[in-house]
mmCIF file of C-alpha atoms and ligand atoms in Angstrom:
data_model
loop_
_atom_site.group_PDB
_atom_site.id
_atom_site.type_symbol
_atom_site.label_atom_id
_atom_site.label_comp_id
_atom_site.label_asym_id
_atom_site.label_seq_id
_atom_site.Cartn_x
_atom_site.Cartn_y
_atom_site.Cartn_z
ATOM 1 C CA MET A 1 0.000 0.000 0.000
ATOM 2 C CA ASN A 2 1.278 3.464 -0.803
ATOM 3 C CA SER A 3 1.873 5.501 2.351
ATOM 4 C CA HIS A 4 -0.009 8.432 0.823
ATOM 5 C CA VAL A 5 -3.083 6.311 0.233
ATOM 6 C CA SER A 6 -3.269 5.062 3.806
ATOM 7 C CA LYS A 7 -3.269 8.625 5.119
ATOM 8 C CA THR A 8 -6.720 9.290 6.518
ATOM 9 C CA ARG A 9 -5.991 12.558 8.337
ATOM 10 C CA LYS A 10 -3.359 15.260 8.081
ATOM 11 C CA ARG A 11 -0.196 14.198 9.859
ATOM 12 C CA VAL A 12 2.261 15.703 12.284
ATOM 13 C CA LEU A 13 5.667 14.395 13.153
ATOM 14 C CA SER A 14 8.089 15.779 15.698
ATOM 15 C CA GLY A 15 10.918 14.675 17.953
ATOM 16 C CA VAL A 16 13.197 15.533 20.859
ATOM 17 C CA GLN A 17 16.832 14.523 21.238
ATOM 18 C CA PRO A 18 17.546 12.330 24.271
ATOM 19 C CA SER A 19 20.430 14.539 25.349
ATOM 20 C CA GLY A 20 20.442 16.380 28.660
ATOM 21 C CA ASN A 21 17.368 17.044 30.792
ATOM 22 C CA LEU A 22 14.177 18.261 29.148
ATOM 23 C CA THR A 23 13.407 21.875 30.035
ATOM 24 C CA ILE A 24 10.272 23.979 30.280
ATOM 25 C CA GLY A 25 11.429 25.378 26.899
ATOM 26 C CA ASN A 26 10.967 21.928 25.324
ATOM 27 C CA TYR A 27 7.576 21.675 27.001
ATOM 28 C CA ILE A 28 6.284 25.125 26.087
ATOM 29 C CA GLY A 29 7.791 25.186 22.585
ATOM 30 C CA ALA A 30 7.061 21.606 21.577
ATOM 31 C CA LEU A 31 5.518 18.937 23.831
ATOM 32 C CA ARG A 32 2.532 21.006 24.887
ATOM 33 C CA GLN A 33 1.663 21.629 21.227
ATOM 34 C CA TRP A 34 1.973 17.936 20.480
ATOM 35 C CA ALA A 35 -0.438 16.984 23.251
ATOM 36 C CA ARG A 36 -2.939 19.478 21.866
ATOM 37 C CA GLU A 37 -2.478 18.695 18.182
ATOM 38 C CA GLN A 38 -2.703 14.913 18.550
ATOM 39 C CA HIS A 39 -6.481 15.399 18.604
ATOM 40 C CA ASN A 40 -6.412 17.223 15.254
ATOM 41 C CA PHE A 41 -3.740 15.242 13.397
ATOM 42 C CA GLU A 42 -2.580 11.682 12.996
ATOM 43 C CA SER A 43 0.561 12.032 15.113
ATOM 44 C CA PHE A 44 4.046 10.540 15.181
ATOM 45 C CA PHE A 45 6.457 11.475 17.953
ATOM 46 C CA CYS A 46 9.921 10.013 17.944
ATOM 47 C CA VAL A 47 12.815 10.087 20.371
ATOM 48 C CA VAL A 48 15.611 11.066 17.989
ATOM 49 C CA ASP A 49 18.487 9.032 19.367
ATOM 50 C CA LEU A 50 20.442 9.095 16.080
ATOM 51 C CA HIS A 51 20.542 12.880 16.326
ATOM 52 C CA ALA A 52 21.861 12.702 19.889
ATOM 53 C CA ILE A 53 25.077 10.979 18.774
ATOM 54 C CA THR A 54 26.148 13.852 16.502
ATOM 55 C CA VAL A 55 28.085 15.397 19.407
ATOM 56 C CA PRO A 56 30.271 13.547 21.943
ATOM 57 C CA TYR A 57 28.048 11.481 24.280
ATOM 58 C CA ASP A 58 28.012 8.663 26.795
ATOM 59 C CA PRO A 59 26.287 5.388 25.674
ATOM 60 C CA ALA A 60 24.890 4.604 29.140
ATOM 61 C CA GLU A 61 23.391 8.062 29.353
ATOM 62 C CA LEU A 62 21.911 7.799 25.861
ATOM 63 C CA ARG A 63 20.200 4.552 26.863
ATOM 64 C CA ALA A 64 18.755 6.059 30.052
ATOM 65 C CA LYS A 65 17.709 9.330 28.405
ATOM 66 C CA THR A 66 15.990 7.576 25.509
ATOM 67 C CA ARG A 67 13.612 5.880 27.945
ATOM 68 C CA GLU A 68 13.289 9.013 30.071
ATOM 69 C CA VAL A 69 12.284 11.162 27.091
ATOM 70 C CA ALA A 70 9.737 8.576 25.923
ATOM 71 C CA ALA A 71 8.245 8.468 29.439
ATOM 72 C CA LEU A 72 8.129 12.272 29.472
ATOM 73 C CA TYR A 73 6.188 12.294 26.188
ATOM 74 C CA LEU A 74 3.555 10.220 27.957
ATOM 75 C CA ALA A 75 3.742 12.282 31.143
ATOM 76 C CA CYS A 76 3.224 15.488 29.152
ATOM 77 C CA GLY A 77 -0.023 14.100 27.778
ATOM 78 C CA ILE A 78 0.825 12.222 24.603
ATOM 79 C CA ASP A 79 -1.764 9.459 24.468
ATOM 80 C CA PRO A 80 -0.328 6.225 23.051
ATOM 81 C CA ASP A 81 -3.819 5.133 22.030
ATOM 82 C CA ILE A 82 -4.080 7.965 19.525
ATOM 83 C CA SER A 83 -0.448 8.864 18.763
ATOM 84 C CA THR A 84 2.506 6.757 17.682
ATOM 85 C CA ILE A 85 5.519 7.074 19.991
ATOM 86 C CA PHE A 86 8.737 5.440 18.847
ATOM 87 C CA VAL A 87 12.511 5.552 18.895
ATOM 88 C CA GLN A 88 14.093 6.798 15.675
ATOM 89 C CA SER A 89 16.825 4.116 15.521
ATOM 90 C CA HIS A 90 14.187 1.354 15.812
ATOM 91 C CA VAL A 91 13.046 2.287 12.308
ATOM 92 C CA PRO A 92 16.069 1.795 10.037
ATOM 93 C CA ALA A 93 14.338 3.591 7.164
ATOM 94 C CA HIS A 94 15.377 6.895 8.822
ATOM 95 C CA SER A 95 19.044 6.116 8.260
ATOM 96 C CA GLU A 96 18.523 4.770 4.790
ATOM 97 C CA LEU A 97 16.485 7.714 3.552
ATOM 98 C CA THR A 98 19.146 10.015 4.991
ATOM 99 C CA TRP A 99 21.732 8.480 2.705
ATOM 100 C CA LEU A 100 19.482 8.806 -0.329
ATOM 101 C CA LEU A 101 18.676 12.432 0.499
ATOM 102 C CA ASN A 102 22.359 13.177 1.172
ATOM 103 C CA CYS A 103 23.038 12.502 -2.441
ATOM 104 C CA ILE A 104 20.657 15.239 -3.622
ATOM 105 C CA THR A 105 21.461 17.800 -0.919
ATOM 106 C CA PRO A 106 24.048 20.404 -1.926
ATOM 107 C CA LEU A 107 26.801 20.786 0.656
ATOM 108 C CA GLY A 108 26.348 24.552 0.575
ATOM 109 C CA TRP A 109 22.847 24.202 2.048
ATOM 110 C CA LEU A 110 24.267 22.384 5.085
ATOM 111 C CA ASN A 111 27.186 24.755 5.541
ATOM 112 C CA ARG A 112 24.697 27.600 5.982
ATOM 113 C CA MET A 113 22.856 26.043 8.939
ATOM 114 C CA THR A 114 23.277 28.259 11.988
ATOM 115 C CA GLN A 115 22.826 25.396 14.486
ATOM 116 C CA PHE A 116 25.699 23.544 12.827
ATOM 117 C CA LYS A 117 27.903 26.609 13.041
ATOM 118 C CA ASP A 118 26.989 27.187 16.714
ATOM 119 C CA LYS A 119 27.481 23.551 17.752
ATOM 120 C CA ALA A 120 30.665 23.115 15.715
ATOM 121 C CA ALA A 121 32.114 26.255 17.309
ATOM 122 C CA LYS A 122 31.791 24.587 20.729
ATOM 123 C CA GLN A 123 34.119 21.739 19.676
ATOM 124 C CA GLN A 124 37.712 21.452 18.492
ATOM 125 C CA ALA A 125 37.583 22.112 14.733
ATOM 126 C CA ASP A 126 39.259 18.801 13.896
ATOM 127 C CA SER A 127 36.886 16.710 16.029
ATOM 128 C CA VAL A 128 33.556 17.915 14.611
ATOM 129 C CA GLY A 129 31.813 14.802 13.264
ATOM 130 C CA THR A 130 30.412 14.550 9.744
ATOM 131 C CA GLY A 131 27.104 13.578 11.377
ATOM 132 C CA LEU A 132 26.795 17.054 12.871
ATOM 133 C CA LEU A 133 26.864 18.638 9.429
ATOM 134 C CA ASP A 134 24.458 16.009 8.146
ATOM 135 C CA TYR A 135 22.069 16.398 11.091
ATOM 136 C CA PRO A 136 19.423 18.376 9.156
ATOM 137 C CA VAL A 137 19.250 15.750 6.390
ATOM 138 C CA LEU A 138 18.427 13.099 9.001
ATOM 139 C CA MET A 139 15.768 15.463 10.326
ATOM 140 C CA ALA A 140 14.361 15.878 6.804
ATOM 141 C CA ALA A 141 14.232 12.072 6.493
ATOM 142 C CA ASP A 142 12.291 11.856 9.803
ATOM 143 C CA ILE A 143 9.672 14.222 8.517
ATOM 144 C CA LEU A 144 9.433 13.171 4.872
ATOM 145 C CA LEU A 145 9.136 9.431 5.579
ATOM 146 C CA TYR A 146 5.718 10.029 7.170
ATOM 147 C CA HIS A 147 4.500 12.630 4.667
ATOM 148 C CA ALA A 148 3.998 14.969 7.635
ATOM 149 C CA ASP A 149 1.910 18.029 6.782
ATOM 150 C CA ALA A 150 2.932 19.941 9.894
ATOM 151 C CA VAL A 151 5.872 19.830 12.276
ATOM 152 C CA PRO A 152 5.251 21.311 15.737
ATOM 153 C CA VAL A 153 8.593 22.708 16.951
ATOM 154 C CA GLY A 154 10.126 25.683 18.727
ATOM 155 C CA ASP A 155 11.434 28.681 16.832
ATOM 156 C CA ASP A 156 15.041 27.359 16.771
ATOM 157 C CA GLN A 157 14.013 24.653 14.278
ATOM 158 C CA ARG A 158 12.682 27.103 11.665
ATOM 159 C CA GLN A 159 15.781 26.929 9.471
ATOM 160 C CA HIS A 160 15.852 23.123 9.597
ATOM 161 C CA LEU A 161 12.237 23.039 8.460
ATOM 162 C CA GLU A 162 13.012 25.324 5.552
ATOM 163 C CA LEU A 163 15.836 23.011 4.534
ATOM 164 C CA THR A 164 13.473 20.018 4.761
ATOM 165 C CA ARG A 165 11.088 21.786 2.401
ATOM 166 C CA ASP A 166 13.942 22.585 0.006
ATOM 167 C CA ILE A 167 15.132 18.965 -0.004
ATOM 168 C CA ALA A 168 11.583 17.672 -0.590
ATOM 169 C CA GLN A 169 11.064 20.110 -3.449
ATOM 170 C CA ARG A 170 14.362 19.181 -5.026
ATOM 171 C CA PHE A 171 13.560 15.476 -4.820
ATOM 172 C CA ASN A 172 10.077 16.002 -6.283
ATOM 173 C CA HIS A 173 11.596 18.053 -9.097
ATOM 174 C CA LEU A 174 14.257 15.441 -9.892
ATOM 175 C CA PHE A 175 12.209 12.254 -9.528
ATOM 176 C CA GLY A 176 8.535 13.255 -9.677
ATOM 177 C CA GLU A 177 5.989 14.194 -6.974
ATOM 178 C CA THR A 178 6.842 12.012 -3.997
ATOM 179 C CA PHE A 179 7.055 13.975 -0.788
ATOM 180 C CA THR A 180 4.545 16.175 1.026
ATOM 181 C CA ILE A 181 5.992 19.641 1.643
ATOM 182 C CA PRO A 182 5.696 20.144 5.421
ATOM 183 C CA GLU A 183 4.854 23.345 7.299
ATOM 184 C CA ALA A 184 6.535 24.388 10.543
ATOM 185 C CA MET A 185 4.044 24.836 13.387
ATOM 186 C CA ILE A 186 5.652 27.274 15.829
ATOM 187 C CA PRO A 187 3.731 28.580 18.849
ATOM 188 C CA LEU A 188 3.022 32.324 18.821
ATOM 189 C CA SER A 189 3.856 32.530 22.472
ATOM 190 C CA GLY A 190 6.749 30.580 24.016
ATOM 191 C CA GLY A 191 8.373 29.537 20.734
ATOM 192 C CA ARG A 192 11.732 30.617 22.150
ATOM 193 C CA VAL A 193 12.031 30.436 25.919
ATOM 194 C CA MET A 194 15.242 32.123 27.021
ATOM 195 C CA GLY A 195 17.798 31.085 29.656
ATOM 196 C CA LEU A 196 16.951 32.245 33.176
ATOM 197 C CA ASP A 197 20.610 33.034 33.909
ATOM 198 C CA ASP A 198 21.124 34.835 30.595
ATOM 199 C CA PRO A 199 17.918 35.904 28.861
ATOM 200 C CA THR A 200 19.756 36.807 25.653
ATOM 201 C CA ASN A 201 20.446 33.081 25.045
ATOM 202 C CA LYS A 202 17.914 30.343 24.319
ATOM 203 C CA MET A 203 17.124 27.972 27.199
ATOM 204 C CA SER A 204 18.788 24.697 26.268
ATOM 205 C CA LYS A 205 18.886 21.212 27.796
ATOM 206 C CA SER A 206 22.545 20.867 26.888
ATOM 207 C CA GLU A 207 23.674 24.186 28.378
ATOM 208 C CA THR A 208 25.751 23.756 31.510
ATOM 209 C CA SER A 209 26.845 27.363 32.073
ATOM 210 C CA SER A 210 25.065 27.695 35.402
ATOM 211 C CA GLU A 211 22.754 25.641 37.607
ATOM 212 C CA TYR A 212 20.226 28.463 37.300
ATOM 213 C CA HIS A 213 20.043 28.331 33.480
ATOM 214 C CA ALA A 214 16.906 26.224 33.035
ATOM 215 C CA VAL A 215 13.978 24.702 34.857
ATOM 216 C CA TYR A 216 13.938 20.985 34.036
ATOM 217 C CA LEU A 217 10.699 19.047 33.811
ATOM 218 C CA LEU A 218 11.895 16.677 36.522
ATOM 219 C CA ASP A 219 13.343 19.325 38.856
ATOM 220 C CA PRO A 220 12.149 19.060 42.464
ATOM 221 C CA LEU A 221 9.436 21.736 42.714
ATOM 222 C CA ASP A 222 11.203 23.825 45.337
ATOM 223 C CA ARG A 223 14.273 23.894 43.123
ATOM 224 C CA ALA A 224 12.209 24.991 40.135
ATOM 225 C CA ARG A 225 10.805 27.840 42.235
ATOM 226 C CA LYS A 226 14.267 28.871 43.401
ATOM 227 C CA LYS A 227 15.535 29.024 39.817
ATOM 228 C CA ILE A 228 12.707 31.320 38.753
ATOM 229 C CA MET A 229 13.116 33.545 41.821
ATOM 230 C CA ARG A 230 16.794 33.914 40.833
ATOM 231 C CA ALA A 231 16.090 34.688 37.153
ATOM 232 C CA VAL A 232 18.172 37.557 35.797
ATOM 233 C CA THR A 233 16.075 40.702 35.188
ATOM 234 C CA ASP A 234 17.074 44.384 35.121
ATOM 235 C CA SER A 235 17.089 47.250 37.547
ATOM 236 C CA GLY A 236 13.665 48.658 36.550
ATOM 237 C CA ARG A 237 10.176 47.975 37.918
ATOM 238 C CA ASP A 238 7.927 48.159 34.879
ATOM 239 C CA ILE A 239 6.243 44.820 34.110
ATOM 240 C CA SER A 240 5.331 44.910 30.420
ATOM 241 C CA PHE A 241 6.126 42.970 27.246
ATOM 242 C CA ASN A 242 9.117 44.607 25.614
ATOM 243 C CA ASP A 243 11.523 43.817 22.744
ATOM 244 C CA ASP A 244 14.368 45.846 24.243
ATOM 245 C CA PRO A 245 17.293 43.436 24.883
ATOM 246 C CA GLN A 246 17.864 45.219 28.210
ATOM 247 C CA ARG A 247 14.428 44.009 29.286
ATOM 248 C CA ALA A 248 14.810 40.450 27.943
ATOM 249 C CA GLY A 249 14.643 38.833 31.400
ATOM 250 C CA VAL A 250 11.276 40.332 32.333
ATOM 251 C CA ASN A 251 9.958 39.726 28.828
ATOM 252 C CA ASN A 252 10.947 36.058 29.056
ATOM 253 C CA LEU A 253 9.157 35.617 32.398
ATOM 254 C CA LEU A 254 6.070 37.292 30.939
ATOM 255 C CA GLU A 255 6.152 35.020 27.879
ATOM 256 C CA ILE A 256 6.398 31.924 30.057
ATOM 257 C CA TYR A 257 3.414 33.218 32.031
ATOM 258 C CA GLU A 258 1.529 34.022 28.826
ATOM 259 C CA ALA A 259 2.156 30.572 27.333
ATOM 260 C CA LEU A 260 1.166 28.709 30.484
ATOM 261 C CA THR A 261 -1.911 30.753 31.438
ATOM 262 C CA GLY A 262 -3.290 31.440 27.950
ATOM 263 C CA LYS A 263 -4.099 35.031 29.044
ATOM 264 C CA THR A 264 -3.733 37.905 26.588
ATOM 265 C CA ARG A 265 -0.851 40.349 26.845
ATOM 266 C CA SER A 266 -3.115 43.217 27.865
ATOM 267 C CA GLU A 267 -4.748 41.091 30.576
ATOM 268 C CA ILE A 268 -1.309 40.152 31.874
ATOM 269 C CA GLU A 269 0.001 43.716 31.885
ATOM 270 C CA ALA A 270 -3.163 44.895 33.666
ATOM 271 C CA HIS A 271 -2.781 42.070 36.173
ATOM 272 C CA PHE A 272 0.788 43.084 37.032
ATOM 273 C CA ALA A 273 0.178 46.845 36.945
ATOM 274 C CA THR A 274 -0.226 46.915 40.722
ATOM 275 C CA ALA A 275 2.713 44.565 41.443
ATOM 276 C CA ARG A 276 5.301 45.937 43.828
ATOM 277 C CA GLY A 277 8.254 44.766 41.775
ATOM 278 C CA TYR A 278 9.795 41.885 39.867
ATOM 279 C CA GLY A 279 9.619 39.685 42.977
ATOM 280 C CA ASP A 280 5.815 39.582 42.625
ATOM 281 C CA LEU A 281 6.105 38.661 38.939
ATOM 282 C CA LYS A 282 8.607 35.893 39.671
ATOM 283 C CA LYS A 283 6.438 34.448 42.410
ATOM 284 C CA GLU A 284 3.444 34.186 40.087
ATOM 285 C CA VAL A 285 5.517 32.763 37.224
ATOM 286 C CA ALA A 286 6.898 30.158 39.640
ATOM 287 C CA ASP A 287 3.310 29.294 40.686
ATOM 288 C CA VAL A 288 2.174 28.634 37.091
ATOM 289 C CA VAL A 289 5.325 26.693 36.218
ATOM 290 C CA ILE A 290 4.911 24.494 39.300
ATOM 291 C CA ALA A 291 1.227 23.976 38.518
ATOM 292 C CA ALA A 292 2.322 22.682 35.087
ATOM 293 C CA LEU A 293 5.171 20.508 36.407
ATOM 294 C CA GLU A 294 3.346 18.855 39.292
ATOM 295 C CA PRO A 295 0.954 16.659 37.248
ATOM 296 C CA ILE A 296 3.723 15.861 34.722
ATOM 297 C CA GLN A 297 5.972 14.593 37.510
ATOM 298 C CA GLN A 298 3.134 12.651 39.107
ATOM 299 C CA ARG A 299 2.366 10.885 35.808
ATOM 300 C CA TYR A 300 6.068 10.339 35.162
ATOM 301 C CA ARG A 301 6.379 8.482 38.472
ATOM 302 C CA GLU A 302 3.365 6.314 37.643
ATOM 303 C CA ILE A 303 4.600 5.516 34.127
ATOM 304 C CA THR A 304 8.137 4.636 35.123
ATOM 305 C CA GLY A 305 6.898 2.678 38.143
ATOM 306 C CA GLU A 306 5.342 0.134 35.821
ATOM 307 C CA GLN A 307 8.154 -2.213 34.791
ATOM 308 C CA GLY A 308 8.470 -2.669 31.021
ATOM 309 C CA TYR A 309 5.532 -0.406 30.144
ATOM 310 C CA VAL A 310 7.510 2.210 28.199
ATOM 311 C CA ASP A 311 9.562 -0.414 26.317
ATOM 312 C CA SER A 312 6.463 -2.283 25.218
ATOM 313 C CA LEU A 313 4.803 0.907 23.954
ATOM 314 C CA LEU A 314 7.970 1.775 22.052
ATOM 315 C CA ALA A 315 7.976 -1.651 20.426
ATOM 316 C CA GLN A 316 4.391 -1.183 19.248
ATOM 317 C CA GLY A 317 5.142 2.340 18.069
ATOM 318 C CA ALA A 318 8.169 1.200 16.068
ATOM 319 C CA GLU A 319 6.097 -1.417 14.303
ATOM 320 C CA ARG A 320 3.433 1.068 13.274
ATOM 321 C CA ALA A 321 5.996 3.689 12.219
ATOM 322 C CA ALA A 322 8.095 1.159 10.294
ATOM 323 C CA GLU A 323 5.128 0.108 8.187
ATOM 324 C CA ILE A 324 4.612 3.636 6.897
ATOM 325 C CA ALA A 325 8.313 4.396 6.618
ATOM 326 C CA ARG A 326 8.992 1.228 4.635
ATOM 327 C CA SER A 327 6.237 2.029 2.210
ATOM 328 C CA THR A 328 7.600 5.548 1.593
ATOM 329 C CA LEU A 329 11.102 4.191 1.203
ATOM 330 C CA ASP A 330 9.932 1.612 -1.362
ATOM 331 C CA THR A 331 8.474 4.416 -3.456
ATOM 332 C CA VAL A 332 11.633 6.504 -3.083
ATOM 333 C CA ARG A 333 13.919 3.625 -4.062
ATOM 334 C CA ASP A 334 11.814 2.882 -7.084
ATOM 335 C CA ARG A 335 11.721 6.527 -8.217
ATOM 336 C CA MET A 336 15.482 6.766 -7.813
ATOM 337 C CA GLY A 337 16.062 3.729 -10.023
ATOM 338 C CA PHE A 338 16.997 0.976 -7.592
ATOM 339 C CA ILE A 339 15.958 -2.528 -8.584
ATOM 340 C CA LYS A 340 13.925 -4.711 -6.220
ATOM 341 C CA THR A 341 15.169 -7.978 -4.686
ATOM 342 C CA HIS A 342 13.597 -11.210 -5.941
ATOM 343 C CA SER A 343 12.613 -12.992 -2.772
HETATM 344 P P1 LIG B 1 15.633 19.531 20.539
HETATM 345 O O1 LIG B 1 15.795 18.187 21.141
HETATM 346 O O2 LIG B 1 16.726 20.507 20.656
HETATM 347 O O3 LIG B 1 14.357 20.235 21.126
HETATM 348 C C1 LIG B 1 13.094 19.596 21.131
HETATM 349 C C2 LIG B 1 11.992 20.581 20.828
HETATM 350 O O4 LIG B 1 11.970 21.624 21.805
HETATM 351 C C3 LIG B 1 12.029 22.887 21.163
HETATM 352 N N1 LIG B 1 12.805 23.801 22.013
HETATM 353 C C4 LIG B 1 12.375 24.980 22.472
HETATM 354 N N2 LIG B 1 11.226 25.632 22.300
HETATM 355 C C5 LIG B 1 11.096 26.831 22.910
HETATM 356 N N3 LIG B 1 12.068 27.400 23.656
HETATM 357 C C6 LIG B 1 13.240 26.777 23.858
HETATM 358 N N4 LIG B 1 14.186 27.337 24.603
HETATM 359 C C7 LIG B 1 13.433 25.507 23.246
HETATM 360 N N5 LIG B 1 14.460 24.638 23.231
HETATM 361 C C8 LIG B 1 14.064 23.594 22.462
HETATM 362 C C9 LIG B 1 12.739 22.620 19.846
HETATM 363 O O5 LIG B 1 12.457 23.622 18.899
HETATM 364 C C10 LIG B 1 12.175 21.286 19.476
HETATM 365 O O6 LIG B 1 10.914 21.424 18.861
HETATM 366 N N6 LIG B 1 16.318 18.952 15.656
HETATM 367 C C11 LIG B 1 15.361 18.761 16.722
HETATM 368 C C12 LIG B 1 14.910 17.330 16.878
HETATM 369 C C13 LIG B 1 14.366 16.671 15.651
HETATM 370 C C14 LIG B 1 13.111 16.929 15.052
HETATM 371 C C15 LIG B 1 13.008 16.018 13.956
HETATM 372 C C16 LIG B 1 12.086 17.835 15.314
HETATM 373 C C17 LIG B 1 14.957 15.670 14.960
HETATM 374 N N7 LIG B 1 14.132 15.278 13.936
HETATM 375 C C18 LIG B 1 11.901 15.997 13.137
HETATM 376 C C19 LIG B 1 10.974 17.799 14.467
HETATM 377 C C20 LIG B 1 10.892 16.896 13.395
HETATM 378 C C21 LIG B 1 16.008 19.181 18.016
HETATM 379 O O7 LIG B 1 17.182 19.243 18.154
HETATM 380 O O8 LIG B 1 15.175 19.384 19.005
#
């Protein structure tokens, strides 16, 4: 069966790398959208372990984090009865399509990727792996294998999505209409949550600059509160949304509050108009963050308490994903001129 034909609803696909501890940035920018959109789309959420090995890593940690991230998908509200949750490396078609797409992706497109430049700059020039440069092609393969119509991600993935669209268009042009051209789905509020220790830099699960950089989804709640109370702000008092880089700390706290409460900006500014200072703002932001984390942590404990539960869901998810991926790959191989085996 052609994977296009079996598509009954529009699809989304997205993923998180099992590297570091998931932050409230991952939740607000991505996972929360997924939980919402799974009711509107046929959904595929993968733990992208092959992406996590593009920088130096520890195998034992990769193994533990892969399960942890899958359990967090569930804890954040992804329902395995309606969405497919799987591990990228369990579906070998991701690696194979990457190779095929590599051969039609101009090197210049990859050299322009800002995330590559940023990540490569953090390593010794002569130890940067080829996989790091190729990272966005693997991401394109993830998305294109499932003919995803939309990809719910944070703002930092915008350029990778554009590249995915370019690769899909190039393939369709060279070999005939094959791939769906996906759209990025980036939240209007909270698409780029900034570091609490340095609000001019994106909050990142792999950043280790300071223990006050990020609130992690599995942080003890009193620790999460402490981190927010310590967030870097400025010396003013005015609590309003503002693009001025000097005010980035307050703006970031307001955006977190906006994303988690769903209130409008004018409601929020009116609400804080009588606040006595940034301390009041921080206290309320900490309250809404903790209200979001508490049920996630509760569910996480339940899910991981059940021996073998996550692994068995991942096995089912891989089977379902592989069926679609294999079908897409068969079409791709055929279009590209590979002969079939006679078995
Ligand atoms: P990763 O693992 O860095 O992040 C996972 C998701 O979280 C979003 N995100 C944020 N959103 C708002 N504010 C932040 N500070 C923040 N930090 C991270 C990311 O945008 C992302 O949506 N390349 C991807 C993983 C990937 C993928 C894919 C995504 C691989 N294949 C296919 C979508 C489709 C990444 O590194 O995400």
